[in-house]
XYZ file of N, CA and C in Angstrom:
672
model
N 18.479 64.978 -38.759
C 17.368 65.925 -38.665
C 16.630 66.007 -39.996
N 15.375 66.476 -39.931
C 14.562 66.576 -41.145
C 15.081 67.697 -42.028
N 14.937 67.559 -43.341
C 15.329 68.640 -44.242
C 14.526 69.886 -43.938
N 15.148 71.076 -44.170
C 14.453 72.322 -43.838
C 13.202 72.507 -44.675
N 13.121 71.903 -45.865
C 11.974 72.087 -46.754
C 10.759 71.305 -46.291
N 10.942 70.371 -45.328
C 9.826 69.552 -44.859
C 9.378 70.041 -43.489
N 8.074 70.275 -43.362
C 7.516 70.637 -42.069
C 7.019 69.379 -41.376
N 6.646 69.431 -40.114
C 6.192 68.242 -39.388
C 5.063 67.501 -40.088
N 4.119 68.220 -40.693
C 3.001 67.546 -41.364
C 3.508 66.692 -42.528
N 4.454 67.223 -43.307
C 4.983 66.479 -44.453
C 5.730 65.226 -43.979
N 6.476 65.370 -42.890
C 7.230 64.229 -42.359
C 6.279 63.148 -41.875
N 5.249 63.554 -41.108
C 4.286 62.591 -40.562
C 3.504 61.928 -41.683
N 3.071 62.717 -42.677
C 2.301 62.161 -43.791
C 3.140 61.145 -44.570
N 4.371 61.480 -44.831
C 5.244 60.561 -45.570
C 5.441 59.259 -44.792
N 5.605 59.382 -43.474
C 5.813 58.185 -42.639
C 4.571 57.290 -42.637
N 3.373 57.889 -42.494
C 2.133 57.098 -42.479
C 1.910 56.396 -43.810
N 2.220 57.079 -44.913
C 2.048 56.452 -46.229
C 3.037 55.297 -46.420
N 4.247 55.471 -45.914
C 5.240 54.392 -46.038
C 4.836 53.174 -45.215
N 4.337 53.396 -44.012
C 3.982 52.278 -43.127
C 2.670 51.622 -43.548
N 1.696 52.440 -43.906
C 0.382 51.950 -44.355
C -0.198 50.901 -43.392
N -0.209 51.272 -42.127
C -0.791 50.417 -41.093
C -1.289 51.309 -39.955
N -2.226 50.839 -39.160
C -2.764 51.666 -38.072
C -1.685 52.017 -37.051
N -1.634 53.315 -36.670
C -0.644 53.801 -35.703
C -1.285 54.850 -34.810
N -0.890 54.860 -33.539
C -1.332 55.954 -32.684
C -0.224 56.997 -32.607
N -0.520 58.100 -31.915
C 0.446 59.204 -31.888
C 1.763 58.807 -31.232
N 1.689 57.929 -30.221
C 2.913 57.494 -29.541
C 3.787 56.662 -30.477
N 3.148 55.780 -31.271
C 3.906 54.991 -32.247
C 4.669 55.903 -33.215
N 3.964 56.918 -33.706
C 4.568 57.837 -34.671
C 5.703 58.629 -34.022
N 5.460 59.124 -32.790
C 6.471 59.908 -32.089
C 7.737 59.086 -31.833
N 7.558 57.827 -31.432
C 8.714 56.964 -31.178
C 9.530 56.738 -32.443
N 8.849 56.564 -33.575
C 9.543 56.261 -34.824
C 10.212 57.479 -35.444
N 9.726 58.672 -35.111
C 10.256 59.895 -35.728
C 11.156 60.684 -34.785
N 11.727 60.005 -33.785
C 12.623 60.692 -32.848
C 13.854 61.268 -33.549
N 14.285 60.610 -34.648
C 15.482 61.077 -35.364
C 15.284 62.466 -35.971
N 13.996 62.905 -36.103
C 13.712 64.222 -36.646
C 13.588 65.278 -35.552
N 13.835 64.863 -34.289
C 13.756 65.787 -33.143
C 12.401 66.477 -33.036
N 11.356 65.705 -33.328
C 9.998 66.243 -33.202
C 9.391 65.796 -31.880
N 8.844 66.748 -31.134
C 8.205 66.418 -29.863
C 6.838 65.808 -30.107
N 6.348 65.070 -29.091
C 5.062 64.394 -29.247
C 3.941 65.393 -29.503
N 4.014 66.567 -28.879
C 2.971 67.582 -29.080
C 2.931 68.026 -30.539
N 4.095 68.185 -31.156
C 4.144 68.586 -32.561
C 3.630 67.462 -33.455
N 3.924 66.214 -33.079
C 3.435 65.061 -33.840
C 1.908 65.015 -33.771
N 1.346 65.208 -32.568
C -0.108 65.160 -32.394
C -0.788 66.277 -33.182
N -0.170 67.441 -33.158
C -0.720 68.583 -33.897
C -0.730 68.293 -35.387
N 0.351 67.699 -35.894
C 0.432 67.373 -37.314
C -0.608 66.318 -37.691
N -0.780 65.296 -36.845
C -1.771 64.253 -37.111
C -3.183 64.840 -37.172
N -3.499 65.707 -36.223
C -4.836 66.312 -36.202
C -5.063 67.167 -37.445
N -4.052 67.934 -37.849
C -4.189 68.790 -39.033
C -4.376 67.950 -40.289
N -3.597 66.856 -40.412
C -3.723 65.977 -41.578
C -5.098 65.320 -41.619
N -5.600 64.923 -40.449
C -6.929 64.295 -40.398
C -8.015 65.300 -40.763
N -7.891 66.531 -40.246
C -8.897 67.572 -40.535
C -8.915 67.918 -42.020
N -7.760 67.850 -42.667
C -7.660 68.187 -44.096
C -7.963 66.995 -44.986
N -8.277 65.843 -44.384
C -8.641 64.673 -45.161
C -7.471 63.974 -45.831
N -6.264 64.259 -45.387
C -5.095 63.627 -45.993
C -4.804 62.251 -45.394
N -5.332 62.003 -44.206
C -5.204 60.690 -43.577
C -6.541 60.321 -42.964
N -6.712 59.043 -42.648
C -7.930 58.574 -42.000
C -7.629 58.319 -40.526
N -8.673 58.293 -39.726
C -8.484 57.975 -38.306
C -9.766 57.370 -37.751
N -9.604 56.626 -36.667
C -10.727 56.069 -35.932
C -10.484 56.264 -34.449
N -11.572 56.504 -33.730
C -11.452 56.712 -32.290
C -11.844 55.441 -31.559
N -11.003 55.077 -30.581
C -11.277 53.947 -29.693
C -11.214 54.471 -28.266
N -12.383 54.901 -27.767
C -12.404 55.548 -26.465
C -11.742 56.905 -26.556
N -10.712 57.107 -25.726
C -9.989 58.370 -25.738
C -8.797 58.357 -26.695
N -8.550 57.239 -27.311
C -7.385 57.109 -28.181
C -7.789 57.124 -29.649
N -6.948 57.784 -30.466
C -7.160 57.828 -31.898
C -6.105 56.978 -32.595
N -6.560 56.274 -33.620
C -5.656 55.460 -34.428
C -5.689 56.022 -35.847
N -4.496 56.302 -36.383
C -4.377 56.968 -37.684
C -3.900 55.969 -38.737
N -4.336 56.233 -39.991
C -3.998 55.330 -41.082
C -3.932 56.131 -42.380
N -3.011 55.752 -43.248
C -2.922 56.407 -44.553
C -4.195 56.159 -45.351
N -4.585 57.125 -46.175
C -5.783 56.952 -47.004
C -5.541 55.835 -48.003
N -6.469 54.900 -48.057
C -6.301 53.729 -48.904
C -6.641 54.001 -50.371
N -7.398 55.079 -50.625
C -7.775 55.347 -52.014
C -6.600 55.851 -52.857
N -5.478 56.153 -52.209
C -4.308 56.609 -52.966
C -3.448 55.441 -53.469
N -3.764 54.243 -52.990
C -2.975 53.074 -53.370
C -3.705 52.255 -54.423
N -2.947 51.653 -55.325
C -3.527 50.760 -56.323
C -3.781 49.407 -55.663
N -5.027 49.024 -55.572
C -5.392 47.759 -54.951
C -5.486 46.688 -56.034
N -4.689 45.640 -55.962
C -4.689 44.618 -57.024
C -5.994 43.828 -57.031
N -6.380 43.377 -58.239
C -7.560 42.536 -58.352
C -7.174 41.086 -58.062
N -8.137 40.171 -58.211
C -7.899 38.766 -57.855
C -6.808 38.140 -58.727
N -6.790 38.494 -60.025
C -5.777 37.931 -60.910
C -4.376 38.410 -60.513
N -4.277 39.692 -60.189
C -2.983 40.232 -59.774
C -2.526 39.616 -58.463
N -3.479 39.395 -57.557
C -3.141 38.774 -56.277
C -2.623 37.351 -56.481
N -3.270 36.632 -57.402
C -2.817 35.264 -57.698
C -1.417 35.275 -58.273
N -1.175 36.226 -59.208
C 0.153 36.318 -59.814
C 1.206 36.683 -58.779
N 0.854 37.615 -57.906
C 1.788 38.028 -56.860
C 2.085 36.871 -55.899
N 1.069 36.067 -55.616
C 1.257 34.917 -54.735
C 2.208 33.909 -55.371
N 2.013 33.653 -56.669
C 2.885 32.717 -57.381
C 4.332 33.221 -57.421
N 4.483 34.534 -57.670
C 5.829 35.113 -57.682
C 6.482 35.001 -56.301
N 5.663 35.203 -55.268
C 6.196 35.093 -53.908
C 6.661 33.666 -53.613
N 5.873 32.678 -54.072
C 6.269 31.279 -53.861
C 7.582 30.966 -54.566
N 7.739 31.472 -55.819
C 8.988 31.261 -56.560
C 10.170 31.905 -55.836
N 9.926 33.133 -55.330
C 10.990 33.822 -54.602
C 11.370 33.064 -53.328
N 10.359 32.495 -52.650
C 10.629 31.715 -51.442
C 11.465 30.482 -51.764
N 11.152 29.823 -52.905
C 11.942 28.662 -53.330
C 13.387 29.067 -53.631
N 13.542 30.189 -54.340
C 14.888 30.665 -54.652
C 15.652 31.028 -53.383
N 14.932 31.635 -52.440
C 15.563 31.988 -51.167
C 16.025 30.733 -50.434
N 15.179 29.679 -50.461
C 15.558 28.421 -49.812
C 16.783 27.796 -50.449
N 16.836 27.854 -51.788
C 17.998 27.314 -52.506
C 19.259 28.098 -52.161
N 19.120 29.428 -52.092
C 20.273 30.262 -51.745
C 20.762 29.955 -50.329
N 19.835 29.751 -49.391
C 20.206 29.425 -48.008
C 20.930 28.085 -47.945
N 20.416 27.099 -48.718
C 21.075 25.791 -48.735
C 22.478 25.890 -49.339
N 22.599 26.681 -50.405
C 23.912 26.852 -51.026
C 24.885 27.529 -50.067
N 24.395 28.540 -49.347
C 25.245 29.242 -48.367
C 25.668 28.282 -47.265
N 24.727 27.443 -46.809
C 25.033 26.477 -45.750
C 26.112 25.488 -46.210
N 26.004 25.032 -47.463
C 27.018 24.102 -47.999
C 28.383 24.766 -48.082
N 28.408 26.012 -48.536
C 29.680 26.736 -48.642
C 30.292 26.935 -47.258
N 29.455 27.306 -46.283
C 29.957 27.499 -44.921
C 30.508 26.193 -44.367
N 29.830 25.058 -44.693
C 30.329 23.759 -44.246
C 31.683 23.432 -44.853
N 31.837 23.739 -46.146
C 33.120 23.500 -46.807
C 34.219 24.378 -46.208
N 33.867 25.612 -45.879
C 34.845 26.527 -45.274
C 35.306 25.987 -43.926
N 34.350 25.517 -43.107
C 34.706 24.964 -41.799
C 35.591 23.731 -41.954
N 35.275 22.898 -42.958
C 36.092 21.701 -43.192
C 37.513 22.081 -43.581
N 37.628 23.066 -44.475
C 38.957 23.511 -44.909
C 39.729 24.143 -43.757
N 39.018 24.894 -42.909
C 39.677 25.539 -41.782
C 40.188 24.526 -40.770
N 39.517 23.357 -40.697
C 39.933 22.331 -39.744
C 41.175 21.579 -40.218
N 41.529 21.696 -41.510
C 42.712 21.027 -42.047
C 43.936 21.930 -41.919
N 45.079 21.306 -41.779
C 46.315 22.061 -41.674
C 46.736 22.582 -43.039
N 47.334 23.765 -43.055
C 47.893 24.293 -44.291
C 49.222 23.595 -44.563
N 49.742 23.774 -45.764
C 51.012 23.148 -46.129
C 52.127 23.635 -45.201
N 52.117 24.906 -44.886
C 53.132 25.461 -43.983
C 53.024 24.849 -42.593
N 51.772 24.690 -42.089
C 51.569 24.089 -40.773
C 52.007 22.625 -40.760
N 51.749 21.914 -41.869
C 52.169 20.503 -41.958
C 53.689 20.409 -41.902
N 54.382 21.302 -42.617
C 55.842 21.284 -42.621
C 56.392 21.599 -41.226
N 55.769 22.565 -40.539
C 56.212 22.903 -39.183
C 56.017 21.725 -38.235
N 54.868 21.057 -38.358
C 54.583 19.910 -37.502
C 55.544 18.755 -37.798
N 55.856 18.557 -39.080
C 56.790 17.492 -39.465
C 58.173 17.768 -38.877
N 58.626 19.023 -38.948
C 59.940 19.377 -38.404
C 59.980 19.156 -36.898
N 58.888 19.505 -36.225
C 58.824 19.325 -34.772
C 58.871 17.848 -34.403
N 58.116 17.020 -35.143
C 58.094 15.587 -34.869
C 59.456 14.951 -35.151
N 60.103 15.386 -36.241
C 61.428 14.845 -36.556
C 62.426 15.181 -35.441
N 62.327 16.387 -34.908
C 63.211 16.791 -33.823
C 62.979 15.921 -32.592
N 61.691 15.676 -32.266
C 61.368 14.840 -31.112
C 61.865 13.409 -31.314
N 61.728 12.884 -32.545
C 62.192 11.519 -32.831
C 63.706 11.429 -32.674
N 64.423 12.437 -33.177
C 65.875 12.436 -33.054
C 66.313 12.477 -31.598
N 65.605 13.289 -30.789
C 65.943 13.376 -29.370
C 65.700 12.040 -28.671
N 64.594 11.368 -29.018
C 64.298 10.079 -28.408
C 65.298 9.013 -28.859
N 65.726 9.075 -30.126
C 66.725 8.119 -30.615
C 68.064 8.311 -29.907
N 68.449 9.569 -29.677
C 69.691 9.850 -28.943
C 69.600 9.312 -27.515
N 68.468 9.502 -26.903
C 68.270 9.021 -25.530
C 68.333 7.491 -25.493
N 67.688 6.856 -26.469
C 67.694 5.393 -26.533
C 69.103 4.855 -26.769
N 69.853 5.549 -27.618
C 71.214 5.112 -27.897
C 72.075 5.186 -26.637
N 71.882 6.226 -25.840
C 72.626 6.349 -24.589
C 72.260 5.227 -23.625
N 70.951 4.891 -23.580
C 70.517 3.810 -22.692
C 71.109 2.476 -23.146
N 71.143 2.253 -24.451
C 71.718 1.007 -24.977
C 73.209 0.917 -24.680
N 73.889 2.055 -24.622
C 75.315 2.057 -24.338
C 75.627 2.026 -22.858
N 74.609 1.913 -22.001
C 74.822 1.839 -20.558
C 75.152 3.171 -19.928
N 74.848 4.274 -20.620
C 75.128 5.593 -20.070
C 74.067 5.957 -19.043
N 74.497 6.390 -17.885
C 73.568 6.778 -16.833
C 73.022 8.174 -17.131
N 71.716 8.267 -17.216
C 71.085 9.546 -17.523
C 70.670 10.312 -16.278
N 70.885 9.692 -15.109
C 70.533 10.355 -13.853
C 71.768 11.056 -13.318
N 71.631 12.293 -12.878
C 72.754 13.034 -12.335
C 73.278 12.332 -11.076
N 74.596 12.313 -10.857
C 75.183 11.656 -9.682
C 74.607 12.167 -8.369
N 74.396 13.485 -8.266
C 73.860 14.032 -7.023
C 72.425 13.582 -6.776
N 71.655 13.450 -7.880
C 70.278 12.974 -7.727
C 70.268 11.518 -7.285
N 71.130 10.722 -7.897
C 71.182 9.304 -7.532
C 71.616 9.131 -6.086
N 72.590 9.938 -5.650
C 73.065 9.852 -4.268
C 71.951 10.201 -3.288
N 71.169 11.224 -3.629
C 70.066 11.637 -2.755
C 69.020 10.535 -2.646
N 68.711 9.876 -3.780
C 67.728 8.798 -3.771
C 68.243 7.602 -2.963
N 69.515 7.258 -3.175
C 70.076 6.125 -2.441
C 70.093 6.385 -0.938
N 70.371 7.632 -0.557
C 70.372 7.982 0.859
C 68.965 7.868 1.444
N 67.970 8.332 0.681
C 66.592 8.252 1.153
C 66.158 6.792 1.303
N 66.536 5.960 0.313
C 66.176 4.541 0.370
C 66.841 3.869 1.568
N 68.079 4.224 1.828
C 68.799 3.641 2.962
C 68.137 4.004 4.280
N 67.696 5.272 4.382
C 67.023 5.713 5.610
C 65.702 4.967 5.798
N 64.941 4.802 4.716
C 63.666 4.096 4.807
C 63.881 2.640 5.202
N 64.936 2.024 4.662
C 65.220 0.632 4.996
C 65.608 0.493 6.463
N 66.353 1.475 6.979
C 66.743 1.436 8.386
C 65.520 1.583 9.293
N 64.616 2.493 8.905
C 63.396 2.651 9.694
C 62.550 1.388 9.648
N 62.485 0.756 8.482
C 61.745 -0.501 8.332
C 62.313 -1.571 9.266
N 63.614 -1.718 9.240
C 64.278 -2.742 10.064
C 64.054 -2.455 11.552
N 64.169 -1.177 11.930
C 64.010 -0.811 13.343
C 62.596 -1.078 13.815
N 61.602 -0.678 13.050
C 60.208 -0.867 13.454
C 59.817 -2.340 13.417
N 60.410 -3.066 12.489
C 60.133 -4.508 12.419
C 60.645 -5.198 13.684
N 61.833 -4.793 14.114
C 62.403 -5.389 15.324
C 61.586 -4.995 16.560
N 61.157 -3.728 16.634
C 60.357 -3.268 17.774
C 59.051 -4.048 17.860
N 58.420 -4.266 16.682
C 57.169 -5.020 16.687
C 57.397 -6.458 17.147
N 58.458 -7.073 16.639
C 58.740 -8.465 17.007
C 58.925 -8.593 18.519
N 59.690 -7.677 19.126
C 59.919 -7.724 20.575
C 58.617 -7.555 21.340
N 57.808 -6.592 20.895
C 56.544 -6.335 21.580
C 55.574 -7.499 21.392
N 55.529 -8.053 20.210
C 54.627 -9.171 19.914
C 55.014 -10.418 20.699
N 56.308 -10.687 20.799
C 56.764 -11.845 21.557
C 56.413 -11.705 23.037
N 56.532 -10.459 23.549
C 56.213 -10.234 24.960
C 54.725 -10.436 25.232
N 53.886 -10.053 24.281
C 52.431 -10.182 24.464
C 51.985 -11.633 24.367
N 52.551 -12.340 23.395
C 52.069 -13.703 23.122
C 52.801 -14.780 23.903
N 53.845 -14.390 24.662
C 54.651 -15.411 25.353
C 53.817 -16.216 26.345
N 52.998 -15.549 27.125
C 52.188 -16.236 28.139
C 50.694 -16.222 27.803
N 50.394 -15.920 26.546
C 48.989 -15.870 26.148
C 48.467 -17.280 25.896
N 47.273 -17.609 26.387
C 46.709 -18.936 26.157
C 46.197 -19.128 24.725
N 46.055 -18.025 24.010
C 45.511 -18.120 22.655
C 46.561 -18.618 21.684
N 46.086 -19.258 20.625
C 46.975 -19.664 19.545
C 47.495 -18.406 18.857
N 48.815 -18.326 18.663
C 49.437 -17.111 18.121
C 48.892 -16.763 16.738
N 48.733 -17.767 15.894
C 48.251 -17.531 14.531
C 46.826 -17.003 14.554
N 45.966 -17.630 15.386
C 44.568 -17.188 15.463
C 44.486 -15.787 16.063
N 45.338 -15.520 17.065
C 45.355 -14.204 17.707
C 45.781 -13.121 16.700
N 46.758 -13.452 15.860
C 47.230 -12.507 14.848
C 46.131 -12.193 13.831
N 45.409 -13.231 13.394
C 44.326 -13.033 12.432
C 43.178 -12.250 13.060
N 42.936 -12.505 14.352
C 41.861 -11.797 15.057
C 42.143 -10.300 15.125
N 43.413 -9.933 15.340
C 43.801 -8.522 15.418
C 44.040 -7.897 14.048
N 44.044 -8.712 12.980
C 44.274 -8.196 11.634
C 45.717 -7.817 11.382
N 46.645 -8.496 12.047
C 48.070 -8.208 11.883
C 48.624 -9.042 10.739
N 49.465 -8.425 9.908
C 50.088 -9.122 8.784
C 51.599 -8.937 8.846
N 52.331 -10.056 8.686
C 53.781 -10.005 8.597
C 54.175 -9.561 7.181
N 55.452 -9.234 7.017
C 55.940 -8.839 5.691
C 55.651 -9.908 4.650
N 55.940 -11.154 5.019
C 55.753 -12.249 4.076
C 54.285 -12.484 3.739
N 53.372 -12.043 4.634
C 51.943 -12.204 4.359
C 51.496 -11.335 3.180
N 52.172 -10.251 2.981
C 51.795 -9.335 1.890
C 52.815 -9.368 0.759
N 53.733 -10.352 0.791
C 54.647 -10.557 -0.323
C 55.824 -9.609 -0.394
N 56.259 -9.056 0.751
C 57.433 -8.195 0.751
C 58.493 -8.781 1.671
N 59.741 -8.406 1.402
C 60.838 -8.952 2.196
C 61.906 -7.893 2.359
N 62.266 -7.626 3.626
C 63.324 -6.656 3.891
C 64.641 -7.117 3.296
N 64.907 -8.417 3.320
C 66.148 -8.945 2.782
C 66.225 -8.739 1.272
N 65.115 -9.006 0.593
C 65.081 -8.798 -0.861
C 65.307 -7.335 -1.204
N 64.743 -6.457 -0.381
C 64.906 -5.024 -0.593
C 66.364 -4.632 -0.415
N 67.006 -5.189 0.591
C 68.425 -4.897 0.831
C 69.294 -5.436 -0.291
N 68.955 -6.651 -0.780
C 69.711 -7.233 -1.888
C 69.591 -6.375 -3.145
N 68.394 -5.837 -3.367
C 68.166 -4.994 -4.551
C 69.022 -3.741 -4.492
N 69.163 -3.158 -3.292
C 69.979 -1.958 -3.132
C 71.449 -2.232 -3.382
N 71.895 -3.403 -3.004
C 73.312 -3.719 -3.125
C 73.723 -4.144 -4.538
N 72.734 -4.582 -5.343
C 73.045 -5.029 -6.714
C 73.231 -3.839 -7.628
N 74.066 -4.038 -8.657
C 74.257 -3.011 -9.671
C 73.115 -3.055 -10.672
N 72.845 -1.902 -11.311
C 71.793 -1.887 -12.323
C 72.229 -2.664 -13.538
N 71.328 -3.469 -14.109
C 71.677 -4.205 -15.325
C 71.829 -3.258 -16.489
N 72.710 -3.605 -17.410
C 72.907 -2.811 -18.625
C 71.869 -3.208 -19.672
N 71.363 -2.196 -20.378
C 70.380 -2.454 -21.436
C 71.100 -2.922 -22.689
N 70.532 -3.924 -23.320
C 71.117 -4.470 -24.555
C 70.199 -4.188 -25.723
């Protein structure tokens, strides 16, 4: 809230002098909401200041635009304007240099953040050493012919393979019986008829039930 020593006119006058740009009553009211001044009080203060010659105003139709009196400000001459322009250019250059320096520092920070700390490197090294030791132990067991598969798991797999082989043999025999019955009295050449229907035997695709059975019956080779 505004200090008790300041009335609405003093607050409005101070604001217009600080802004030093054309403003209407709504602009002023919006900016001075923190002082809990209503628009009617703002308008009253603006009119009083204008009537007393403390501010300038211009009418545009039904709207008034208010402005701080310009004769209260020191207006620089051409030499001062040139000097101020040169100072502004120097400040802009310094600002650009500061921005570039900040950008470089931020880049270095990001680079450093992307690298591991000494503690993180040690933790990662310990983890990798543990993994290497575990893999070496596993390899040593494989070299010694130790079975790493649980007996119950191996039994389940062997049972599944045996069932699949039995189904393969049964369906192969059923197909052979059915195929022989179809082609026994057929006038077509059996080979051409098979190709016409797109039928392929096991040997046509490079598989063999006998080889599969032999593989099941053989023991696993030991790793050396």
